[in-house]
Short mmCIF file of C-alpha atoms in Angstrom, two decimals:
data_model
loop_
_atom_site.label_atom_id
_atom_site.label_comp_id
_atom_site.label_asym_id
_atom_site.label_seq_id
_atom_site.Cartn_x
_atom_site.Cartn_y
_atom_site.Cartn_z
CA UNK A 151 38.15 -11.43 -2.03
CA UNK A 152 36.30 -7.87 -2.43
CA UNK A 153 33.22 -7.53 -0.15
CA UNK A 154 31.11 -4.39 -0.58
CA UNK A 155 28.18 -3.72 1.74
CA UNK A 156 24.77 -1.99 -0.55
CA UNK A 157 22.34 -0.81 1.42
CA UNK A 158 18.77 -0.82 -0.53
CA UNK A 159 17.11 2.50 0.82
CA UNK A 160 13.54 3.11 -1.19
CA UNK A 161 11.98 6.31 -0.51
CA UNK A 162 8.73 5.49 -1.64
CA UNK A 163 7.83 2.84 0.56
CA UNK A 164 4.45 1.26 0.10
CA UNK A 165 3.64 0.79 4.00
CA UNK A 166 5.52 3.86 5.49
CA UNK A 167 6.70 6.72 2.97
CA UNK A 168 10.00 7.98 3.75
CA UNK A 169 11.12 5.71 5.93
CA UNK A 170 14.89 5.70 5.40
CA UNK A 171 14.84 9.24 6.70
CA UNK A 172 12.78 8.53 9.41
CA UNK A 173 14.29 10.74 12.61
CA UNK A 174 16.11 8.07 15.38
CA UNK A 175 17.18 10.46 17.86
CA UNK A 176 18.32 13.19 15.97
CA UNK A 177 19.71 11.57 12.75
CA UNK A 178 18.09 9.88 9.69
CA UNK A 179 17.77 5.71 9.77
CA UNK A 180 19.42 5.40 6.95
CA UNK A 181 22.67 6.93 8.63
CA UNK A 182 22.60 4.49 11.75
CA UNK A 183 22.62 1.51 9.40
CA UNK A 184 25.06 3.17 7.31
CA UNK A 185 28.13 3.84 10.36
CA UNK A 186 27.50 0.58 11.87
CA UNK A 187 28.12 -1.06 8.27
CA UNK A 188 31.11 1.31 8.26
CA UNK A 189 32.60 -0.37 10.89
CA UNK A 190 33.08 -4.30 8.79
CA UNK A 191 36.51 -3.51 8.05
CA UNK A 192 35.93 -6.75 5.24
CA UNK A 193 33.77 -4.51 3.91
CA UNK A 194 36.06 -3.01 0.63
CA UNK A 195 33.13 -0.03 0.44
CA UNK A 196 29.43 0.44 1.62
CA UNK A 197 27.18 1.97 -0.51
CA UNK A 198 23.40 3.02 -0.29
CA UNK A 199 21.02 2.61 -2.85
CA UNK A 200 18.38 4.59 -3.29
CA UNK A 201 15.57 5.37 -6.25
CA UNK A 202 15.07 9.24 -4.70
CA UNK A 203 16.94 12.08 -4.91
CA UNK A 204 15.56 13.58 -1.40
CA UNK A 205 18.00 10.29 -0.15
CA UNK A 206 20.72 11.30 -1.84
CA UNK A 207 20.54 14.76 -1.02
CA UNK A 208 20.29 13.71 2.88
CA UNK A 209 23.16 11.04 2.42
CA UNK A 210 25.06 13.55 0.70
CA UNK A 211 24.51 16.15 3.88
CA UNK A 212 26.22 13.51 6.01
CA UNK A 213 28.89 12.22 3.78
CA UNK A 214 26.93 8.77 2.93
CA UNK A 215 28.33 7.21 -0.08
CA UNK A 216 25.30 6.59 -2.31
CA UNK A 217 23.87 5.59 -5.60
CA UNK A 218 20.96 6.83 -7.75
CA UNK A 219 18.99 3.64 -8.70
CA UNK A 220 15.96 2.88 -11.13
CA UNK A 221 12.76 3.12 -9.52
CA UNK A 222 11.43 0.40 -11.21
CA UNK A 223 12.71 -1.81 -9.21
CA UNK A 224 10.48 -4.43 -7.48
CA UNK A 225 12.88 -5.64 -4.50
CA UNK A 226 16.37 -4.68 -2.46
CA UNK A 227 18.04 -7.37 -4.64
CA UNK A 228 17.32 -5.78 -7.51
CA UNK A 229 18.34 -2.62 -6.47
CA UNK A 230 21.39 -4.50 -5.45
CA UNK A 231 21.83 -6.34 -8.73
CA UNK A 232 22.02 -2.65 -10.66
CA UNK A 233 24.75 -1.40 -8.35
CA UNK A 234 26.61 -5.04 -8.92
CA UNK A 235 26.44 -3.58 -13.09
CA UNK A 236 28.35 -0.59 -12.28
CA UNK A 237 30.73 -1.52 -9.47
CA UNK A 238 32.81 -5.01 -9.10
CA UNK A 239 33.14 -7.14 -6.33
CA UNK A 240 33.26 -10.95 -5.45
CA UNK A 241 30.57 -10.84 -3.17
CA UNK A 242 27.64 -8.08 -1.89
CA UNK A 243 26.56 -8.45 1.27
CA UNK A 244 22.66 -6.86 1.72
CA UNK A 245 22.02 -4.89 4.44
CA UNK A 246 18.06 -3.53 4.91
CA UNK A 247 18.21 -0.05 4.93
CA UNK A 248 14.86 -0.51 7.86
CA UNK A 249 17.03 -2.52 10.49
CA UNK A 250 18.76 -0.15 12.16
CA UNK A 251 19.61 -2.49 15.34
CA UNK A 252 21.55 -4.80 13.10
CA UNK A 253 25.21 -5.06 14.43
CA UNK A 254 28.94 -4.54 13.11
CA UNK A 255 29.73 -7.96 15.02
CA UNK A 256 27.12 -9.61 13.35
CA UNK A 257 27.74 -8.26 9.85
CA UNK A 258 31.44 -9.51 10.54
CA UNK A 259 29.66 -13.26 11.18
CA UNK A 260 28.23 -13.15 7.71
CA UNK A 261 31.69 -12.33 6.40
CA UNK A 262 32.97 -15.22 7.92
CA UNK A 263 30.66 -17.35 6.88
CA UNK A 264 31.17 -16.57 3.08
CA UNK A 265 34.83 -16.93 3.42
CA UNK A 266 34.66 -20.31 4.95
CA UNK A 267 31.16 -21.96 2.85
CA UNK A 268 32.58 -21.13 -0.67
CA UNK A 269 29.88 -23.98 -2.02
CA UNK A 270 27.33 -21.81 -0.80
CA UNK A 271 25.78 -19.24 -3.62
CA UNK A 272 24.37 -17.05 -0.94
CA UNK A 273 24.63 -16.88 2.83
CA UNK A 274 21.41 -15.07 5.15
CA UNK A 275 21.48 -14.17 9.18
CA UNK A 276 18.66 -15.58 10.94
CA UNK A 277 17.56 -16.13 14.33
CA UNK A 278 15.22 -17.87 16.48
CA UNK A 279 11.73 -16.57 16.88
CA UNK A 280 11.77 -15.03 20.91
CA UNK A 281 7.90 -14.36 20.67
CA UNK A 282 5.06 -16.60 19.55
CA UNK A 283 2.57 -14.25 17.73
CA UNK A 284 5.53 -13.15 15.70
CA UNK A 285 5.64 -16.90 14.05
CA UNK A 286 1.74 -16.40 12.75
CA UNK A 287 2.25 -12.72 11.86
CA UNK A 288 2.30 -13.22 8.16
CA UNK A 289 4.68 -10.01 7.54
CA UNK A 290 7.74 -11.92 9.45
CA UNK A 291 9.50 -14.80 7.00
CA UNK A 292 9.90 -18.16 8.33
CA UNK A 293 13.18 -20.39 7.37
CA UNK A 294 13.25 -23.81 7.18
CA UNK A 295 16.70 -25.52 7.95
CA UNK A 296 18.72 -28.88 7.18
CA UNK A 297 20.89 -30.01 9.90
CA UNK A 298 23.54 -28.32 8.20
CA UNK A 299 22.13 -25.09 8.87
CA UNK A 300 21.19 -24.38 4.96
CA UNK A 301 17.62 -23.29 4.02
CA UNK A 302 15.33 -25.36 2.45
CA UNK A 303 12.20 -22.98 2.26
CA UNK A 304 11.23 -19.62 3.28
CA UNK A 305 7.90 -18.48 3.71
CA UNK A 306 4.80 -16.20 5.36
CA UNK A 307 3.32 -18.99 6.93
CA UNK A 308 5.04 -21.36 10.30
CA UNK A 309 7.19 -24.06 8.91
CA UNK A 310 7.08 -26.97 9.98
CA UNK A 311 3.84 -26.87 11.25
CA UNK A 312 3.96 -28.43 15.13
CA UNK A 313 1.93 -31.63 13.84
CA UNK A 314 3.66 -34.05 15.90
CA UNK A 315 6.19 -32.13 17.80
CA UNK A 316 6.23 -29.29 20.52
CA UNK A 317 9.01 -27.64 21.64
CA UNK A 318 10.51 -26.69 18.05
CA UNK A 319 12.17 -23.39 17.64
CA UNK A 320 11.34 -21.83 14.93
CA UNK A 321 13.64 -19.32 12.69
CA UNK A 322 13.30 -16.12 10.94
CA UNK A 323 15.31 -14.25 7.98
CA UNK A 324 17.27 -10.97 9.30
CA UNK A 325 17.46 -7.89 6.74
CA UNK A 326 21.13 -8.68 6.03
CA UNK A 327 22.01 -11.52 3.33
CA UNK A 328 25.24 -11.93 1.10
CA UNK A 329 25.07 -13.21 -2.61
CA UNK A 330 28.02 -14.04 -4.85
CA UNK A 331 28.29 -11.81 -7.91
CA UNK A 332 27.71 -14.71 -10.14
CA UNK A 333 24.21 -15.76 -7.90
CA UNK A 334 23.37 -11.86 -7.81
CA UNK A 335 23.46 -12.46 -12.09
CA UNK A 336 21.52 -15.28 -12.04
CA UNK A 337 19.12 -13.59 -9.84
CA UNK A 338 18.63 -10.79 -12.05
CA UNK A 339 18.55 -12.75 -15.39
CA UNK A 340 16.17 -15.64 -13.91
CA UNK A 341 12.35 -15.32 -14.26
CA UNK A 342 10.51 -15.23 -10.57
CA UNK A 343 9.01 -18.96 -9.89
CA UNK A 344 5.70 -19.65 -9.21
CA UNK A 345 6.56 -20.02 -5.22
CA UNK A 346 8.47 -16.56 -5.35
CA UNK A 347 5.47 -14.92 -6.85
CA UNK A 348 2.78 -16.47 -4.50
CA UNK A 349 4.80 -15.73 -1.13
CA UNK A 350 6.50 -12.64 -2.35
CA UNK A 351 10.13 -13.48 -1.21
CA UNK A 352 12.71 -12.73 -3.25
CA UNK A 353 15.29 -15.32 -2.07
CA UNK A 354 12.81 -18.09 -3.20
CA UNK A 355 14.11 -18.01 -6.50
CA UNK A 356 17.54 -19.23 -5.79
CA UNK A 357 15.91 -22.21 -3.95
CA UNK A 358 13.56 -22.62 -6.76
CA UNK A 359 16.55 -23.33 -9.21
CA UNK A 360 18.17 -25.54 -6.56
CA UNK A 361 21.05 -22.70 -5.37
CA UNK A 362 22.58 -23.35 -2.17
CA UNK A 363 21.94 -20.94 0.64
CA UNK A 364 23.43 -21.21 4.04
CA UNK A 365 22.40 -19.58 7.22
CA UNK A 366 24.21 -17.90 10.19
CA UNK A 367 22.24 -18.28 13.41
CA UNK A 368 22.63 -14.96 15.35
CA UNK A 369 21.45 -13.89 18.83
CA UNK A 370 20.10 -10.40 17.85
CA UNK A 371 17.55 -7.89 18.97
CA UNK A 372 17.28 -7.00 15.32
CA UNK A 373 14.11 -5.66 13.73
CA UNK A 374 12.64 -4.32 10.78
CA UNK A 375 11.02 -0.91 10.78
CA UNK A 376 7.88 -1.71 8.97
CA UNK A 377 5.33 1.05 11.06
CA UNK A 378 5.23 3.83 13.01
CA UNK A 379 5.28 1.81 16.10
CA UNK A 380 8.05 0.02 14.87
CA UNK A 381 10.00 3.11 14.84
CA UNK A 382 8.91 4.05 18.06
CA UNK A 383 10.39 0.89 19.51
CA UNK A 384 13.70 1.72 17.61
CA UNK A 385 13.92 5.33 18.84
CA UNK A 386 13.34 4.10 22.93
CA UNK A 387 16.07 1.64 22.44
CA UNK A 388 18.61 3.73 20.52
CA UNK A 389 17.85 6.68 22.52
CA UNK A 390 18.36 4.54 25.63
CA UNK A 391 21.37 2.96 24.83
CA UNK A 392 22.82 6.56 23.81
CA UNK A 393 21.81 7.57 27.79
CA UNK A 394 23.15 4.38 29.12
CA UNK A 395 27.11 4.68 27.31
CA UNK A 396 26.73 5.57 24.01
CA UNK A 397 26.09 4.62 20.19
CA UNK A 398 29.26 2.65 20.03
CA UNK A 399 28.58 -0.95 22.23
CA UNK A 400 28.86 -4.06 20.52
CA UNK A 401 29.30 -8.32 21.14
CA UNK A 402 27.76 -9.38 24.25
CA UNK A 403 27.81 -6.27 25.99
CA UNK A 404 25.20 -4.85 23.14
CA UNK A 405 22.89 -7.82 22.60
CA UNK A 406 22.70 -8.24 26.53
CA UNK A 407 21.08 -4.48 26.41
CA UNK A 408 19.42 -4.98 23.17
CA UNK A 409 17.77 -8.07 24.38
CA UNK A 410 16.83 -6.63 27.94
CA UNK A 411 15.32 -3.52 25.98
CA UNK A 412 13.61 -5.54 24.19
CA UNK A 413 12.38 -7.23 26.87
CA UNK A 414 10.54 -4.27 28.80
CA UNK A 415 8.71 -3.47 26.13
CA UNK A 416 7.71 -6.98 25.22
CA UNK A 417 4.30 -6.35 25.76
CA UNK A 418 4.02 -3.65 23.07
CA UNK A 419 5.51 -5.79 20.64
CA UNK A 420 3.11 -8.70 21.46
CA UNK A 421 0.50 -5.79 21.75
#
């Protein structure tokens, strides 16, 4: 089975221009996500995908395999579905070029995943919501899951909605998603839905022509760089980490710091 991890990197960001090369402690963003992609030895090659030649001059400057891409394109799967035209591969595992935090280990979990659910068309990290204003922020996407751990809906809004029950923990989509080539052709061959084009989420229209997608529950410190203060968070726990041993933890020992990092500065992020 060939695995190759693309890396959507778009320059001309709507809400923060130039974030892939956004400085975390001394190196580009794009370049964190890149090495720690690097290290899925499943992984036959990782390439980033970019519409901009300033990224692919940068990439280029530290030996970043990357590809030139249309810049018409609307989404990272699309971006993805153009370098599926040129270069061959069973399946092509997504991974946001804005979520720099997002682990080796748990890149490897997604891999295992596809290799055991063949039914499954596409296969998504996700995680439990850790703090409650994040499930009505309408930026963060909100999975809903069978028993079976597959996702019946995504959207802006909190699903279920607590009606009847407290206590339910609700689930989120993490920037790193695998589709098979033949889903990743139907993707970019199929019309969006109605659904897709009201909550702007891509993924929607596999669900929306009844493909199956499966989830891998993760316990991650993960998170998208979507602002400025986003990337501040980013650079105080990268640039901490680097002070406390270095760039290279991973498993426990990395989510353990992640998540206490994550926890001092839990009132900015609730801010």
């Amino acid at each position: 089975m060939k695995i190759i991890g693309v890396i959507p990197a778009r320059y001309k960001s709507s809400r923060f221009p130039g974030k892939p090369l956004a400085d975390i402690c001394g190196k580009p963003m794009i370049w964190w996500v890149y090495n720690e992609a690097k290290k899925v030895k499943e992984f036959s090659d990782v390439i980033v995908a970019t519409e901009s030649q300033i990224v692919v001059d940068e990439c280029d400057k530290y030996g970043i395999k990357v590809m030139l891409t249309s810049d018409e394109h609307p989404t990272g799967t699309d971006r993805v579905a153009e370098v599926a035209q040129k270069v061959s591969a069973d399946y092509y595992v997504i991974i946001m070029g804005d979520e720099p935090l997002i682990t080796s280990d748990d890149m490897r979990r997604l891999v295992a995943k596809i290799e055991t659910d063949v039914t499954a068309d596409a296969v998504m990290l996700t995680e439990r919501f850790e703090y409650p204003v994040d499930v009505v922020n309408t930026t963060t996407i909100k999975l809903a899951l069978n028993n079976k751990g597959d996702l019946i809906f995504m959207s802006r809004m909190p699903i279920p909605f607590p009606k009847a029950m407290v206590g339910y923990s609700y689930f989120k989509n993490v920037g790193c998603y695998a589709l098979k080539k033949d889903a990743l052709d139907f993707y970019l061959r199929t019309a969006p839905g109605k659904i897709e084009q009201a909550e702007e989420i891509e993924l929607l229209r596999l669900l929306e022509n009844h493909k199956k997608v499966s989830t891998v529950e993760i316990n991650s410190s993960s998170m998208a760089v979507d602002t400025q203060k986003d990337l501040e968070r980013v650079r105080k726990i990268l640039g901490n980490m680097h002070k406390w041993g270095g760039v290279t933890l991973n498993g426990k020992k990395w989510r353990s710091f992640a998540h206490s990092m994550r926890s001092i500065y839990s009132a900015e992020v609730c801010a």
